[in-house]
């Protein structure tokens, strides 16, 4: 468990997983800074959380695709020493497929799912590393492990977030900063309707409350990667072992025999 005085900044806190994260951290006694575009929804959530849990909740409206707004949130993370937990949760998906998605839609996806995640982590990391404490939670997705799901660009952004988190764990872990990647599978939130899909036609969909509660168990365990729907956790451990076993094999002066042609 974290100290109650630590302020938590949560992006995408107006609804879905972010709103549940807000509820759970407020229940644990943490002051909050809520970030998303919809100020009205965040004010309503803030009012409830203040009344229910007696914590300070600030609403910081921002469109993370807009440089000015992103810079304001980043500056807040850089300068406000009370914020020691960042939940990089805001995210979006796109309707359609790679050949129907427009360059403008792709840019928006990258702005929210990639650029904002990196910029905000970068804004807070030096301060956390200097203090020797702090936590960054990055919400990725199992889609980032599954090109087979056919959500190519969205999955690629989530694979990036997983890699980013694992890399930051390696870089910042020894300096006392905890980085967690959370990989939900299909979870009942507005992200599906927002990207033109009907979640009610799908099976195996988790509720947002259960997803976040499970992710916070992983947080309390200080897991580097938390996959709430994966029942057999040895599968992830094996996947990591297989990947890591390849690493020393990459340093070779010569190509593998299968790539050596007779006329070489
Ligand atoms: P959601 O219900 O659609 O909520 C997304 C949140 O992100 C909202 O609070 C939204 O707020 C905010 N947001 C979107 N665009 C934004 C922008 N330009 N600037 C600032 N905030 C923005 O989705 P969710 O399912 O809770 O998603 C949360 C995270 O979980 C995402 O990273 C998503 O990729 C990931 N995830 C979800 C699922 C799932 O099945 N639900 C599965 C795997 C991973 P405003 O509209 O008010 O800005």
CSV table of N, CA and C in Angstrom, one decimal, residues 110-225:
chain,number,residue,atom,x,y,z
A,110,UNK,N,-2.2,8.2,-32.2
A,110,UNK,CA,-0.8,8.3,-31.7
A,110,UNK,C,-0.7,9.4,-30.7
A,111,UNK,N,-1.4,10.5,-30.9
A,111,UNK,CA,-1.2,11.6,-29.9
A,111,UNK,C,-1.7,11.2,-28.5
A,112,UNK,N,-2.8,10.5,-28.4
A,112,UNK,CA,-3.4,10.1,-27.1
A,112,UNK,C,-2.7,8.8,-26.6
A,113,UNK,N,-2.5,7.8,-27.4
A,113,UNK,CA,-2.0,6.5,-26.9
A,113,UNK,C,-0.5,6.5,-26.8
A,114,UNK,N,0.2,7.3,-27.6
A,114,UNK,CA,1.7,7.2,-27.6
A,114,UNK,C,2.3,8.5,-27.0
A,115,UNK,N,2.1,9.6,-27.7
A,115,UNK,CA,2.8,10.9,-27.4
A,115,UNK,C,2.5,11.3,-25.9
A,116,UNK,N,1.2,11.3,-25.6
A,116,UNK,CA,0.8,11.8,-24.3
A,116,UNK,C,1.4,10.9,-23.2
A,117,UNK,N,1.4,9.6,-23.4
A,117,UNK,CA,1.9,8.6,-22.4
A,117,UNK,C,3.4,8.9,-22.2
A,118,UNK,N,4.1,9.1,-23.3
A,118,UNK,CA,5.6,9.3,-23.2
A,118,UNK,C,5.8,10.6,-22.5
A,119,UNK,N,5.2,11.7,-23.0
A,119,UNK,CA,5.4,13.0,-22.5
A,119,UNK,C,5.2,13.1,-21.0
A,120,UNK,N,4.1,12.5,-20.6
A,120,UNK,CA,3.7,12.6,-19.1
A,120,UNK,C,4.7,11.8,-18.3
A,121,UNK,N,5.0,10.6,-18.8
A,121,UNK,CA,6.0,9.8,-18.0
A,121,UNK,C,7.3,10.5,-18.0
A,122,UNK,N,7.7,11.1,-19.1
A,122,UNK,CA,9.0,11.9,-19.1
A,122,UNK,C,9.0,13.1,-18.2
A,123,UNK,N,7.8,13.7,-18.1
A,123,UNK,CA,7.7,14.9,-17.2
A,123,UNK,C,7.9,14.6,-15.8
A,124,UNK,N,7.4,13.4,-15.4
A,124,UNK,CA,7.4,13.1,-13.9
A,124,UNK,C,8.6,12.3,-13.5
A,125,UNK,N,9.2,11.5,-14.5
A,125,UNK,CA,10.2,10.5,-14.1
A,125,UNK,C,11.5,11.2,-13.5
A,126,UNK,N,12.0,12.3,-14.0
A,126,UNK,CA,13.2,12.8,-13.4
A,126,UNK,C,13.0,13.2,-11.9
A,127,UNK,N,11.8,13.8,-11.6
A,127,UNK,CA,11.5,14.2,-10.3
A,127,UNK,C,11.4,12.9,-9.4
A,128,UNK,N,10.7,11.9,-9.9
A,128,UNK,CA,10.6,10.7,-9.1
A,128,UNK,C,12.0,10.0,-8.9
A,129,UNK,N,12.8,10.0,-9.9
A,129,UNK,CA,14.1,9.4,-9.8
A,129,UNK,C,14.9,10.1,-8.8
A,130,UNK,N,14.9,11.5,-8.8
A,130,UNK,CA,15.6,12.3,-7.8
A,130,UNK,C,15.2,12.0,-6.4
A,131,UNK,N,13.9,11.9,-6.3
A,131,UNK,CA,13.3,11.6,-4.9
A,131,UNK,C,13.5,10.2,-4.5
A,132,UNK,N,13.8,9.3,-5.5
A,132,UNK,CA,14.0,7.9,-5.1
A,132,UNK,C,12.7,7.2,-4.8
A,133,UNK,N,11.5,7.8,-5.3
A,133,UNK,CA,10.3,7.1,-5.1
A,133,UNK,C,9.2,7.7,-6.1
A,134,UNK,N,8.2,6.9,-6.3
A,134,UNK,CA,7.1,7.3,-7.2
A,134,UNK,C,6.7,6.1,-8.0
A,135,UNK,N,5.5,6.2,-8.6
A,135,UNK,CA,4.9,5.1,-9.4
A,135,UNK,C,4.3,5.6,-10.6
A,136,UNK,N,4.5,4.9,-11.7
A,136,UNK,CA,3.9,5.2,-13.0
A,136,UNK,C,3.1,3.9,-13.4
A,137,UNK,N,1.8,4.1,-13.6
A,137,UNK,CA,0.9,3.0,-14.1
A,137,UNK,C,0.6,3.4,-15.5
A,138,UNK,N,0.9,2.5,-16.5
A,138,UNK,CA,0.6,2.7,-17.9
A,138,UNK,C,-0.4,1.6,-18.3
A,139,UNK,N,-1.5,2.1,-18.8
A,139,UNK,CA,-2.6,1.1,-19.2
A,139,UNK,C,-2.3,0.7,-20.7
A,140,UNK,N,-1.9,-0.5,-20.9
A,140,UNK,CA,-1.7,-1.1,-22.2
A,140,UNK,C,-2.9,-1.9,-22.5
A,141,UNK,N,-2.7,-3.1,-23.2
A,141,UNK,CA,-3.8,-3.9,-23.5
A,141,UNK,C,-3.3,-5.3,-24.0
A,142,UNK,N,-4.0,-6.3,-23.8
A,142,UNK,CA,-3.6,-7.6,-24.4
A,142,UNK,C,-3.6,-7.6,-25.9
A,143,UNK,N,-4.3,-6.6,-26.5
A,143,UNK,CA,-4.3,-6.5,-27.9
A,143,UNK,C,-2.9,-6.2,-28.4
A,144,UNK,N,-2.1,-5.6,-27.6
A,144,UNK,CA,-0.7,-5.4,-27.9
A,144,UNK,C,0.2,-6.7,-28.0
A,145,UNK,N,-0.4,-7.8,-27.5
A,145,UNK,CA,0.3,-9.1,-27.7
A,145,UNK,C,-0.3,-9.9,-28.8
A,146,UNK,N,-1.3,-9.3,-29.5
A,146,UNK,CA,-2.2,-10.2,-30.3
A,146,UNK,C,-2.5,-9.5,-31.7
A,147,UNK,N,-1.5,-9.6,-32.6
A,147,UNK,CA,-1.8,-9.0,-33.9
A,147,UNK,C,-2.9,-9.8,-34.6
A,148,UNK,N,-3.2,-11.0,-34.1
A,148,UNK,CA,-4.2,-11.8,-34.7
A,148,UNK,C,-5.6,-11.2,-34.5
A,149,UNK,N,-5.7,-10.3,-33.5
A,149,UNK,CA,-7.1,-9.7,-33.2
A,149,UNK,C,-7.5,-8.7,-34.3
A,150,UNK,N,-6.6,-8.4,-35.2
A,150,UNK,CA,-7.0,-7.5,-36.3
A,150,UNK,C,-7.2,-6.0,-35.9
A,151,UNK,N,-6.7,-5.6,-34.8
A,151,UNK,CA,-6.8,-4.2,-34.4
A,151,UNK,C,-5.4,-3.6,-34.5
A,152,UNK,N,-4.9,-3.6,-35.7
A,152,UNK,CA,-3.4,-3.4,-35.9
A,152,UNK,C,-2.8,-2.1,-35.3
A,153,UNK,N,-3.4,-1.0,-35.6
A,153,UNK,CA,-2.8,0.2,-35.1
A,153,UNK,C,-3.0,0.4,-33.7
A,154,UNK,N,-4.2,0.1,-33.2
A,154,UNK,CA,-4.5,0.2,-31.8
A,154,UNK,C,-3.5,-0.7,-31.0
A,155,UNK,N,-3.4,-2.0,-31.5
A,155,UNK,CA,-2.6,-3.0,-30.8
A,155,UNK,C,-1.1,-2.5,-30.9
A,156,UNK,N,-0.7,-1.9,-32.0
A,156,UNK,CA,0.7,-1.4,-32.1
A,156,UNK,C,1.0,-0.4,-31.0
A,157,UNK,N,0.0,0.5,-30.8
A,157,UNK,CA,0.2,1.5,-29.7
A,157,UNK,C,0.3,0.9,-28.4
A,158,UNK,N,-0.5,-0.2,-28.2
A,158,UNK,CA,-0.5,-0.8,-26.8
A,158,UNK,C,0.8,-1.7,-26.6
A,159,UNK,N,1.3,-2.3,-27.8
A,159,UNK,CA,2.6,-3.0,-27.7
A,159,UNK,C,3.7,-2.0,-27.3
A,160,UNK,N,3.6,-0.8,-27.9
A,160,UNK,CA,4.5,0.3,-27.5
A,160,UNK,C,4.5,0.6,-26.0
A,161,UNK,N,3.3,0.7,-25.5
A,161,UNK,CA,3.1,1.1,-24.1
A,161,UNK,C,3.7,0.0,-23.2
A,162,UNK,N,3.5,-1.3,-23.6
A,162,UNK,CA,4.1,-2.4,-22.8
A,162,UNK,C,5.6,-2.3,-22.9
A,163,UNK,N,6.2,-2.1,-24.0
A,163,UNK,CA,7.6,-2.0,-24.2
A,163,UNK,C,8.1,-0.8,-23.4
A,164,UNK,N,7.5,0.3,-23.5
A,164,UNK,CA,7.9,1.5,-22.8
A,164,UNK,C,7.9,1.2,-21.3
A,165,UNK,N,6.9,0.6,-20.8
A,165,UNK,CA,6.8,0.3,-19.4
A,165,UNK,C,7.9,-0.6,-18.9
A,166,UNK,N,8.1,-1.7,-19.7
A,166,UNK,CA,9.2,-2.6,-19.3
A,166,UNK,C,10.6,-2.0,-19.4
A,167,UNK,N,10.8,-1.1,-20.4
A,167,UNK,CA,12.0,-0.4,-20.5
A,167,UNK,C,12.2,0.6,-19.4
A,168,UNK,N,11.1,1.3,-19.0
A,168,UNK,CA,11.2,2.2,-17.9
A,168,UNK,C,11.5,1.5,-16.6
A,169,UNK,N,10.9,0.3,-16.5
A,169,UNK,CA,11.1,-0.5,-15.2
A,169,UNK,C,12.6,-0.8,-15.1
A,170,UNK,N,13.2,-1.1,-16.2
A,170,UNK,CA,14.7,-1.4,-16.2
A,170,UNK,C,15.5,-0.2,-15.9
A,171,UNK,N,15.1,1.0,-16.5
A,171,UNK,CA,15.8,2.2,-16.3
A,171,UNK,C,15.6,2.9,-14.9
A,172,UNK,N,14.3,2.9,-14.5
A,172,UNK,CA,14.0,3.7,-13.3
A,172,UNK,C,13.8,2.8,-12.1
A,173,UNK,N,13.6,1.5,-12.2
A,173,UNK,CA,13.4,0.6,-11.1
A,173,UNK,C,14.6,0.8,-10.1
A,174,UNK,N,15.8,0.7,-10.6
A,174,UNK,CA,16.9,0.8,-9.6
A,174,UNK,C,17.0,2.2,-8.9
A,175,UNK,N,16.3,3.2,-9.5
A,175,UNK,CA,16.3,4.5,-8.8
A,175,UNK,C,15.1,4.7,-7.9
A,176,UNK,N,14.4,3.6,-7.7
A,176,UNK,CA,13.3,3.6,-6.7
A,176,UNK,C,11.9,4.0,-7.3
A,177,UNK,N,11.8,4.0,-8.6
A,177,UNK,CA,10.5,4.3,-9.3
A,177,UNK,C,9.9,3.0,-9.8
A,178,UNK,N,8.7,2.8,-9.4
A,178,UNK,CA,7.9,1.6,-9.8
A,178,UNK,C,7.1,1.9,-11.0
A,179,UNK,N,7.3,1.1,-12.0
A,179,UNK,CA,6.5,1.2,-13.3
A,179,UNK,C,5.7,-0.1,-13.5
A,180,UNK,N,4.4,0.1,-13.7
A,180,UNK,CA,3.5,-1.0,-13.9
A,180,UNK,C,2.8,-0.9,-15.3
A,181,UNK,N,2.9,-1.9,-16.1
A,181,UNK,CA,2.0,-2.0,-17.3
A,181,UNK,C,0.8,-2.9,-16.9
A,182,UNK,N,-0.4,-2.3,-17.2
A,182,UNK,CA,-1.6,-3.1,-17.0
A,182,UNK,C,-2.2,-3.5,-18.3
A,183,UNK,N,-2.5,-4.7,-18.5
A,183,UNK,CA,-3.0,-5.2,-19.8
A,183,UNK,C,-4.4,-5.8,-19.6
A,184,UNK,N,-5.4,-5.0,-19.7
A,184,UNK,CA,-6.8,-5.5,-19.7
A,184,UNK,C,-7.1,-6.2,-21.0
A,185,UNK,N,-8.0,-7.2,-21.0
A,185,UNK,CA,-8.6,-7.6,-22.3
A,185,UNK,C,-9.9,-6.9,-22.3
A,186,UNK,N,-10.9,-7.3,-23.1
A,186,UNK,CA,-12.1,-6.6,-23.3
A,186,UNK,C,-12.8,-6.3,-22.0
A,187,UNK,N,-13.1,-5.0,-21.8
A,187,UNK,CA,-13.6,-4.5,-20.5
A,187,UNK,C,-14.8,-3.6,-20.9
A,188,UNK,N,-15.9,-3.7,-20.0
A,188,UNK,CA,-17.1,-3.0,-20.4
A,188,UNK,C,-16.9,-1.5,-20.1
A,189,UNK,N,-16.5,-0.7,-21.1
A,189,UNK,CA,-16.4,0.8,-21.0
A,189,UNK,C,-16.9,1.4,-22.3
A,190,UNK,N,-16.9,2.7,-22.3
A,190,UNK,CA,-17.3,3.4,-23.5
A,190,UNK,C,-16.4,3.3,-24.7
A,191,UNK,N,-15.2,2.8,-24.5
A,191,UNK,CA,-14.2,2.7,-25.6
A,191,UNK,C,-14.8,2.0,-26.8
A,192,UNK,N,-15.6,1.0,-26.5
A,192,UNK,CA,-16.1,0.2,-27.6
A,192,UNK,C,-17.1,1.0,-28.5
A,193,UNK,N,-18.1,1.6,-27.8
A,193,UNK,CA,-19.0,2.5,-28.6
A,193,UNK,C,-18.3,3.6,-29.3
A,194,UNK,N,-17.3,4.2,-28.6
A,194,UNK,CA,-16.6,5.3,-29.2
A,194,UNK,C,-15.9,4.9,-30.4
A,195,UNK,N,-15.5,3.6,-30.6
A,195,UNK,CA,-14.9,3.2,-31.8
A,195,UNK,C,-15.8,2.3,-32.6
A,196,UNK,N,-17.1,2.5,-32.5
A,196,UNK,CA,-18.0,1.9,-33.4
A,196,UNK,C,-18.3,0.4,-33.2
A,197,UNK,N,-18.1,-0.1,-32.0
A,197,UNK,CA,-18.3,-1.5,-31.7
A,197,UNK,C,-19.3,-1.7,-30.6
A,198,UNK,N,-20.1,-2.7,-30.7
A,198,UNK,CA,-21.2,-3.0,-29.7
A,198,UNK,C,-20.6,-4.1,-28.7
A,199,UNK,N,-20.3,-3.6,-27.5
A,199,UNK,CA,-19.6,-4.5,-26.5
A,199,UNK,C,-20.6,-5.6,-26.1
A,200,UNK,N,-21.9,-5.4,-26.3
A,200,UNK,CA,-22.9,-6.4,-25.8
A,200,UNK,C,-23.0,-7.6,-26.8
A,201,UNK,N,-22.3,-7.5,-27.9
A,201,UNK,CA,-22.3,-8.7,-28.8
A,201,UNK,C,-21.1,-9.5,-28.5
A,202,UNK,N,-20.3,-9.1,-27.5
A,202,UNK,CA,-19.0,-9.8,-27.3
A,202,UNK,C,-19.2,-10.7,-26.0
A,203,UNK,N,-18.4,-11.8,-26.0
A,203,UNK,CA,-18.4,-12.6,-24.7
A,203,UNK,C,-17.0,-12.4,-24.0
A,204,UNK,N,-17.0,-12.8,-22.8
A,204,UNK,CA,-15.7,-12.7,-22.0
A,204,UNK,C,-15.3,-11.3,-21.7
A,205,UNK,N,-16.3,-10.5,-21.5
A,205,UNK,CA,-16.0,-9.0,-21.2
A,205,UNK,C,-16.0,-8.8,-19.7
A,206,UNK,N,-15.0,-8.2,-19.2
A,206,UNK,CA,-14.9,-8.0,-17.7
A,206,UNK,C,-15.5,-6.6,-17.4
A,207,UNK,N,-16.0,-6.5,-16.1
A,207,UNK,CA,-16.5,-5.2,-15.7
A,207,UNK,C,-15.3,-4.3,-15.3
A,208,UNK,N,-15.5,-3.0,-15.5
A,208,UNK,CA,-14.4,-2.1,-15.2
A,208,UNK,C,-13.9,-2.1,-13.7
A,209,UNK,N,-14.9,-2.3,-12.8
A,209,UNK,CA,-14.6,-2.3,-11.4
A,209,UNK,C,-13.7,-3.5,-11.1
A,210,UNK,N,-14.0,-4.7,-11.6
A,210,UNK,CA,-13.2,-5.9,-11.4
A,210,UNK,C,-11.8,-5.7,-12.0
A,211,UNK,N,-11.8,-5.1,-13.1
A,211,UNK,CA,-10.5,-5.0,-13.8
A,211,UNK,C,-9.5,-4.1,-13.0
A,212,UNK,N,-10.1,-2.9,-12.5
A,212,UNK,CA,-9.2,-2.0,-11.8
A,212,UNK,C,-8.8,-2.6,-10.4
A,213,UNK,N,-9.8,-3.2,-9.8
A,213,UNK,CA,-9.5,-3.8,-8.5
A,213,UNK,C,-8.3,-4.9,-8.6
A,214,UNK,N,-8.4,-5.7,-9.7
A,214,UNK,CA,-7.4,-6.7,-9.9
A,214,UNK,C,-6.0,-6.0,-10.3
A,215,UNK,N,-6.1,-4.9,-11.1
A,215,UNK,CA,-4.9,-4.2,-11.5
A,215,UNK,C,-4.2,-3.6,-10.2
A,216,UNK,N,-5.0,-3.2,-9.3
A,216,UNK,CA,-4.5,-2.6,-8.0
A,216,UNK,C,-3.9,-3.7,-7.1
A,217,UNK,N,-4.4,-4.9,-7.2
A,217,UNK,CA,-3.7,-6.0,-6.5
A,217,UNK,C,-2.3,-6.2,-7.1
A,218,UNK,N,-2.2,-6.1,-8.4
A,218,UNK,CA,-0.9,-6.2,-9.1
A,218,UNK,C,0.0,-5.0,-8.7
A,219,UNK,N,-0.6,-3.9,-8.6
A,219,UNK,CA,0.1,-2.6,-8.1
A,219,UNK,C,0.7,-2.8,-6.7
A,220,UNK,N,-0.1,-3.3,-5.8
A,220,UNK,CA,0.3,-3.5,-4.5
A,220,UNK,C,1.4,-4.6,-4.4
A,221,UNK,N,1.4,-5.6,-5.3
A,221,UNK,CA,2.4,-6.6,-5.4
A,221,UNK,C,3.6,-6.1,-6.1
A,222,UNK,N,3.6,-4.8,-6.6
A,222,UNK,CA,4.7,-4.2,-7.4
A,222,UNK,C,5.0,-5.1,-8.6
A,223,UNK,N,4.0,-5.6,-9.3
A,223,UNK,CA,4.3,-6.4,-10.5
A,223,UNK,C,4.7,-5.4,-11.6
A,224,UNK,N,5.6,-5.8,-12.5
A,224,UNK,CA,6.0,-5.0,-13.6
A,224,UNK,C,4.9,-5.1,-14.7
A,225,UNK,N,4.3,-6.2,-14.8
A,225,UNK,CA,3.2,-6.4,-15.9
A,225,UNK,C,2.1,-7.1,-15.2
